[in-house]
Amino acid sequence: MEQPRRHHWPLYGIRIRTPRLELRLPDLALLDELATVAADGVHDAAEMPFTVPWTDTTAEGRGRATFQHVLATVADWRPEDWNLSLAVVREGRVAGRQDLVAAAFGVTREAETGSWLGLAQQGQGVGTEMRAAVLHFAFEQLGAHAVTSAAMTDNPRSLAVSRKLGYVPDGMRTVAVRGQARTLRRLRLDRAGWQAHRAVPVRVEGWTAECRALFGA
């Protein structure tokens, strides 16, 4: 008799590891911890680094929104439209979240990154390391041709991470945030740029043919 599959959602088995970090799709216990990190704060209240001001609520609201959002990324997943929302674990504790998002990836071979870190983890190079991890996954496992990112022009830390990893400017656009016009800088990293700026050792475990099919890759 054939043995039942351990997971109906094989992406839960993926592990992306760097010297200090492990990135993985969070189970319910880890997701609860991730929500707690969000509730404790991810940026100064006077700032708004996101185009969607999801942090403009109570601590409880931030935690619940994070919990629901990550569950929704699994529920809404389609190979032609997906959001891989990973918990970033450092020394056994959740540090933040790293997303890799794409639409029609099988056609465009392009994806976009987004992320946040808990306040206690900022300023220690974690943001660079977790982005390097997901870039490795995008280019090596998924066969991406390019990965994009974006940050407000007044968010120097995020822009510095992108420069360090080899992204180049890809235009600007104006967005409305908190009822005010803000300028968003777009950035782009192609395969050659990624290869030229690789500095963080990354290994991926749990990558299977079933996983590949779910990404439309």
mmCIF file of C-alpha atoms in Angstrom:
data_model
loop_
_atom_site.group_PDB
_atom_site.id
_atom_site.type_symbol
_atom_site.label_atom_id
_atom_site.label_comp_id
_atom_site.label_asym_id
_atom_site.label_seq_id
_atom_site.Cartn_x
_atom_site.Cartn_y
_atom_site.Cartn_z
ATOM 1 C CA MET A 1 0.000 0.000 0.000
ATOM 2 C CA GLU A 2 1.351 3.418 -0.951
ATOM 3 C CA GLN A 3 2.398 5.559 1.994
ATOM 4 C CA PRO A 4 0.404 8.798 2.439
ATOM 5 C CA ARG A 5 2.210 12.016 1.637
ATOM 6 C CA ARG A 6 3.567 13.843 4.630
ATOM 7 C CA HIS A 7 2.498 17.237 3.271
ATOM 8 C CA HIS A 8 -0.207 18.234 0.828
ATOM 9 C CA TRP A 9 1.625 21.545 0.590
ATOM 10 C CA PRO A 10 5.273 20.665 -0.167
ATOM 11 C CA LEU A 11 6.457 24.275 0.161
ATOM 12 C CA TYR A 12 6.395 23.760 3.941
ATOM 13 C CA GLY A 13 9.433 21.538 3.486
ATOM 14 C CA ILE A 14 11.639 24.210 1.892
ATOM 15 C CA ARG A 15 14.505 25.548 4.009
ATOM 16 C CA ILE A 16 16.733 28.394 2.779
ATOM 17 C CA ARG A 17 19.800 28.663 5.007
ATOM 18 C CA THR A 18 22.574 31.223 5.358
ATOM 19 C CA PRO A 19 25.332 31.402 8.001
ATOM 20 C CA ARG A 20 22.976 33.099 10.492
ATOM 21 C CA LEU A 21 19.455 32.573 9.180
ATOM 22 C CA GLU A 22 16.852 30.048 8.162
ATOM 23 C CA LEU A 23 13.949 31.102 5.939
ATOM 24 C CA ARG A 24 10.850 28.899 5.750
ATOM 25 C CA LEU A 25 7.130 29.004 5.286
ATOM 26 C CA PRO A 26 5.836 29.227 8.863
ATOM 27 C CA ASP A 27 3.596 26.618 10.430
ATOM 28 C CA LEU A 28 0.939 27.888 12.853
ATOM 29 C CA ALA A 29 3.264 28.023 15.859
ATOM 30 C CA LEU A 30 5.971 29.921 13.985
ATOM 31 C CA LEU A 31 3.363 32.165 12.385
ATOM 32 C CA ASP A 32 2.091 33.104 15.826
ATOM 33 C CA GLU A 33 5.638 34.098 16.770
ATOM 34 C CA LEU A 34 5.973 36.116 13.556
ATOM 35 C CA ALA A 35 2.743 37.919 14.363
ATOM 36 C CA THR A 36 4.108 38.784 17.805
ATOM 37 C CA VAL A 37 7.219 40.324 16.233
ATOM 38 C CA ALA A 38 4.986 42.447 13.996
ATOM 39 C CA ALA A 39 2.875 43.466 16.976
ATOM 40 C CA ASP A 40 5.983 44.648 18.818
ATOM 41 C CA GLY A 41 6.797 47.030 15.946
ATOM 42 C CA VAL A 42 8.804 47.120 12.733
ATOM 43 C CA HIS A 43 9.483 50.839 12.276
ATOM 44 C CA ASP A 44 9.311 54.200 14.025
ATOM 45 C CA ALA A 45 5.700 55.362 14.304
ATOM 46 C CA ALA A 46 6.618 58.694 12.697
ATOM 47 C CA GLU A 47 7.761 56.910 9.524
ATOM 48 C CA MET A 48 5.902 54.841 6.950
ATOM 49 C CA PRO A 49 8.175 52.732 4.746
ATOM 50 C CA PHE A 50 5.313 50.784 3.136
ATOM 51 C CA THR A 51 3.044 51.757 0.246
ATOM 52 C CA VAL A 52 0.171 50.076 2.112
ATOM 53 C CA PRO A 53 0.257 51.424 5.702
ATOM 54 C CA TRP A 54 -0.659 48.093 7.308
ATOM 55 C CA THR A 55 1.218 49.007 10.493
ATOM 56 C CA ASP A 56 -1.060 51.991 11.208
ATOM 57 C CA THR A 57 -3.089 50.164 13.827
ATOM 58 C CA THR A 58 -2.780 48.750 17.326
ATOM 59 C CA ALA A 59 -0.222 46.127 18.279
ATOM 60 C CA GLU A 60 -3.012 43.557 18.318
ATOM 61 C CA GLY A 61 -4.137 44.689 14.877
ATOM 62 C CA ARG A 62 -0.625 44.328 13.420
ATOM 63 C CA GLY A 63 -0.281 40.846 14.824
ATOM 64 C CA ARG A 64 -3.650 39.687 13.564
ATOM 65 C CA ALA A 65 -3.110 41.236 10.127
ATOM 66 C CA THR A 66 0.227 39.434 9.796
ATOM 67 C CA PHE A 67 -1.275 36.108 10.838
ATOM 68 C CA GLN A 68 -4.154 36.404 8.381
ATOM 69 C CA HIS A 69 -2.000 37.695 5.525
ATOM 70 C CA VAL A 70 0.425 34.777 5.591
ATOM 71 C CA LEU A 71 -2.417 32.238 5.769
ATOM 72 C CA ALA A 72 -4.043 33.987 2.801
ATOM 73 C CA THR A 73 -0.862 33.666 0.722
ATOM 74 C CA VAL A 74 -1.168 29.889 0.994
ATOM 75 C CA ALA A 75 -4.934 29.818 0.453
ATOM 76 C CA ASP A 76 -4.778 32.097 -2.600
ATOM 77 C CA TRP A 77 -1.701 30.503 -4.197
ATOM 78 C CA ARG A 78 -1.806 29.696 -7.909
ATOM 79 C CA PRO A 79 1.186 28.796 -10.101
ATOM 80 C CA GLU A 80 0.446 31.871 -12.214
ATOM 81 C CA ASP A 81 0.067 34.227 -9.217
ATOM 82 C CA TRP A 82 1.901 33.545 -5.959
ATOM 83 C CA ASN A 83 3.453 35.085 -2.861
ATOM 84 C CA LEU A 84 6.038 33.067 -0.958
ATOM 85 C CA SER A 85 5.896 34.654 2.496
ATOM 86 C CA LEU A 86 8.741 33.283 4.603
ATOM 87 C CA ALA A 87 9.516 33.605 8.281
ATOM 88 C CA VAL A 88 13.138 34.594 8.932
ATOM 89 C CA VAL A 89 14.552 32.677 11.907
ATOM 90 C CA ARG A 90 17.744 33.713 13.665
ATOM 91 C CA GLU A 91 19.164 31.708 16.579
ATOM 92 C CA GLY A 92 15.840 29.925 16.977
ATOM 93 C CA ARG A 93 13.773 33.114 17.142
ATOM 94 C CA VAL A 94 11.726 34.829 14.457
ATOM 95 C CA ALA A 95 13.409 38.023 13.226
ATOM 96 C CA GLY A 96 11.028 39.112 10.469
ATOM 97 C CA ARG A 97 9.471 38.227 7.138
ATOM 98 C CA GLN A 98 10.846 37.916 3.612
ATOM 99 C CA ASP A 99 8.477 37.730 0.636
ATOM 100 C CA LEU A 100 9.042 36.714 -2.967
ATOM 101 C CA VAL A 101 6.089 37.568 -5.215
ATOM 102 C CA ALA A 102 5.344 36.943 -8.907
ATOM 103 C CA ALA A 103 2.561 36.932 -11.467
ATOM 104 C CA ALA A 104 2.878 34.862 -14.660
ATOM 105 C CA PHE A 105 6.370 33.848 -13.561
ATOM 106 C CA GLY A 106 6.475 31.011 -16.099
ATOM 107 C CA VAL A 107 6.240 33.655 -18.839
ATOM 108 C CA THR A 108 8.102 36.665 -17.424
ATOM 109 C CA ARG A 109 10.710 34.932 -15.255
ATOM 110 C CA GLU A 110 10.568 37.991 -12.994
ATOM 111 C CA ALA A 111 9.731 38.214 -9.306
ATOM 112 C CA GLU A 112 9.672 40.955 -6.680
ATOM 113 C CA THR A 113 10.944 41.003 -3.106
ATOM 114 C CA GLY A 114 9.499 42.665 -0.014
ATOM 115 C CA SER A 115 10.388 42.333 3.645
ATOM 116 C CA TRP A 116 10.340 43.677 7.173
ATOM 117 C CA LEU A 117 12.329 43.102 10.356
ATOM 118 C CA GLY A 118 11.436 43.442 13.996
ATOM 119 C CA LEU A 119 12.972 46.534 15.594
ATOM 120 C CA ALA A 120 15.348 44.476 17.752
ATOM 121 C CA GLN A 121 16.906 42.853 14.648
ATOM 122 C CA GLN A 122 17.565 45.992 12.629
ATOM 123 C CA GLY A 123 20.992 47.457 11.960
ATOM 124 C CA GLN A 124 22.816 44.100 12.177
ATOM 125 C CA GLY A 125 23.041 43.081 8.535
ATOM 126 C CA VAL A 126 20.094 40.704 8.815
ATOM 127 C CA GLY A 127 18.142 42.492 6.096
ATOM 128 C CA THR A 128 20.966 42.025 3.595
ATOM 129 C CA GLU A 129 21.426 38.364 4.500
ATOM 130 C CA MET A 130 17.751 37.435 4.229
ATOM 131 C CA ARG A 131 17.400 39.234 0.877
ATOM 132 C CA ALA A 132 20.515 37.432 -0.377
ATOM 133 C CA ALA A 133 18.903 34.149 0.673
ATOM 134 C CA VAL A 134 15.707 34.683 -1.276
ATOM 135 C CA LEU A 135 17.616 36.019 -4.307
ATOM 136 C CA HIS A 136 19.609 32.799 -4.401
ATOM 137 C CA PHE A 137 16.342 30.860 -4.321
ATOM 138 C CA ALA A 138 14.847 32.964 -7.104
ATOM 139 C CA PHE A 139 17.807 32.672 -9.462
ATOM 140 C CA GLU A 140 19.042 29.166 -8.646
ATOM 141 C CA GLN A 141 15.893 27.179 -7.844
ATOM 142 C CA LEU A 142 13.317 29.091 -9.893
ATOM 143 C CA GLY A 143 15.518 30.162 -12.797
ATOM 144 C CA ALA A 144 14.532 33.832 -12.584
ATOM 145 C CA HIS A 145 15.873 36.242 -15.193
ATOM 146 C CA ALA A 146 15.419 39.289 -12.944
ATOM 147 C CA VAL A 147 14.177 40.286 -9.502
ATOM 148 C CA THR A 148 12.807 43.736 -8.677
ATOM 149 C CA SER A 149 12.375 45.699 -5.479
ATOM 150 C CA ALA A 150 11.200 49.163 -4.459
ATOM 151 C CA ALA A 151 11.687 51.539 -1.556
ATOM 152 C CA MET A 152 10.740 55.075 -0.626
ATOM 153 C CA THR A 153 13.438 57.589 -1.533
ATOM 154 C CA ASP A 154 13.639 58.506 2.155
ATOM 155 C CA ASN A 155 14.327 54.881 3.211
ATOM 156 C CA PRO A 156 18.152 54.812 2.965
ATOM 157 C CA ARG A 157 18.580 51.469 4.742
ATOM 158 C CA SER A 158 16.456 49.545 2.263
ATOM 159 C CA LEU A 159 18.096 51.295 -0.687
ATOM 160 C CA ALA A 160 21.537 50.498 0.727
ATOM 161 C CA VAL A 161 20.694 46.789 0.919
ATOM 162 C CA SER A 162 19.648 46.830 -2.730
ATOM 163 C CA ARG A 163 22.824 48.609 -3.849
ATOM 164 C CA LYS A 164 24.999 46.179 -1.910
ATOM 165 C CA LEU A 165 23.332 43.217 -3.622
ATOM 166 C CA GLY A 166 23.747 44.653 -7.114
ATOM 167 C CA TYR A 167 20.369 46.172 -7.956
ATOM 168 C CA VAL A 168 20.344 49.107 -10.368
ATOM 169 C CA PRO A 169 17.820 51.988 -10.592
ATOM 170 C CA ASP A 170 14.719 51.152 -12.611
ATOM 171 C CA GLY A 171 12.716 54.366 -12.496
ATOM 172 C CA MET A 172 10.527 56.145 -9.968
ATOM 173 C CA ARG A 173 6.823 56.603 -9.354
ATOM 174 C CA THR A 174 4.600 58.633 -7.088
ATOM 175 C CA VAL A 175 2.287 56.866 -4.648
ATOM 176 C CA ALA A 176 -0.280 58.101 -2.143
ATOM 177 C CA VAL A 177 0.477 57.057 1.433
ATOM 178 C CA ARG A 178 -1.325 58.422 4.478
ATOM 179 C CA GLY A 179 -2.969 60.959 2.161
ATOM 180 C CA GLN A 180 0.354 62.356 0.996
ATOM 181 C CA ALA A 181 2.383 61.973 -2.198
ATOM 182 C CA ARG A 182 5.511 59.874 -1.720
ATOM 183 C CA THR A 183 8.236 58.947 -4.192
ATOM 184 C CA LEU A 184 9.035 55.281 -4.661
ATOM 185 C CA ARG A 185 12.318 54.230 -6.264
ATOM 186 C CA ARG A 186 12.153 51.037 -8.304
ATOM 187 C CA LEU A 187 15.211 48.763 -8.497
ATOM 188 C CA ARG A 188 16.123 45.809 -10.690
ATOM 189 C CA LEU A 189 18.625 42.972 -10.423
ATOM 190 C CA ASP A 190 19.372 40.706 -13.378
ATOM 191 C CA ARG A 191 21.202 37.389 -13.264
ATOM 192 C CA ALA A 192 24.572 38.886 -14.218
ATOM 193 C CA GLY A 193 24.288 41.522 -11.487
ATOM 194 C CA TRP A 194 23.344 38.898 -8.929
ATOM 195 C CA GLN A 195 26.270 36.666 -9.846
ATOM 196 C CA ALA A 196 28.686 39.612 -9.647
ATOM 197 C CA HIS A 197 27.562 40.573 -6.134
ATOM 198 C CA ARG A 198 27.090 37.187 -4.466
ATOM 199 C CA ALA A 199 28.776 37.253 -1.058
ATOM 200 C CA VAL A 200 26.488 35.265 1.275
ATOM 201 C CA PRO A 201 26.694 31.442 1.231
ATOM 202 C CA VAL A 202 23.196 29.985 0.740
ATOM 203 C CA ARG A 203 21.908 26.429 0.609
ATOM 204 C CA VAL A 204 18.389 25.228 -0.095
ATOM 205 C CA GLU A 205 16.798 22.053 1.252
ATOM 206 C CA GLY A 206 13.452 20.454 0.511
ATOM 207 C CA TRP A 207 13.268 21.608 -3.107
ATOM 208 C CA THR A 208 11.337 19.046 -5.172
ATOM 209 C CA ALA A 209 9.649 18.673 -8.543
ATOM 210 C CA GLU A 210 6.296 19.191 -6.791
ATOM 211 C CA CYS A 211 7.563 22.514 -5.438
ATOM 212 C CA ARG A 212 8.763 23.617 -8.858
ATOM 213 C CA ALA A 213 5.354 22.957 -10.407
ATOM 214 C CA LEU A 214 3.635 25.144 -7.800
ATOM 215 C CA PHE A 215 5.769 28.130 -8.876
ATOM 216 C CA GLY A 216 4.943 27.725 -12.554
ATOM 217 C CA ALA A 217 8.675 27.286 -13.090
#
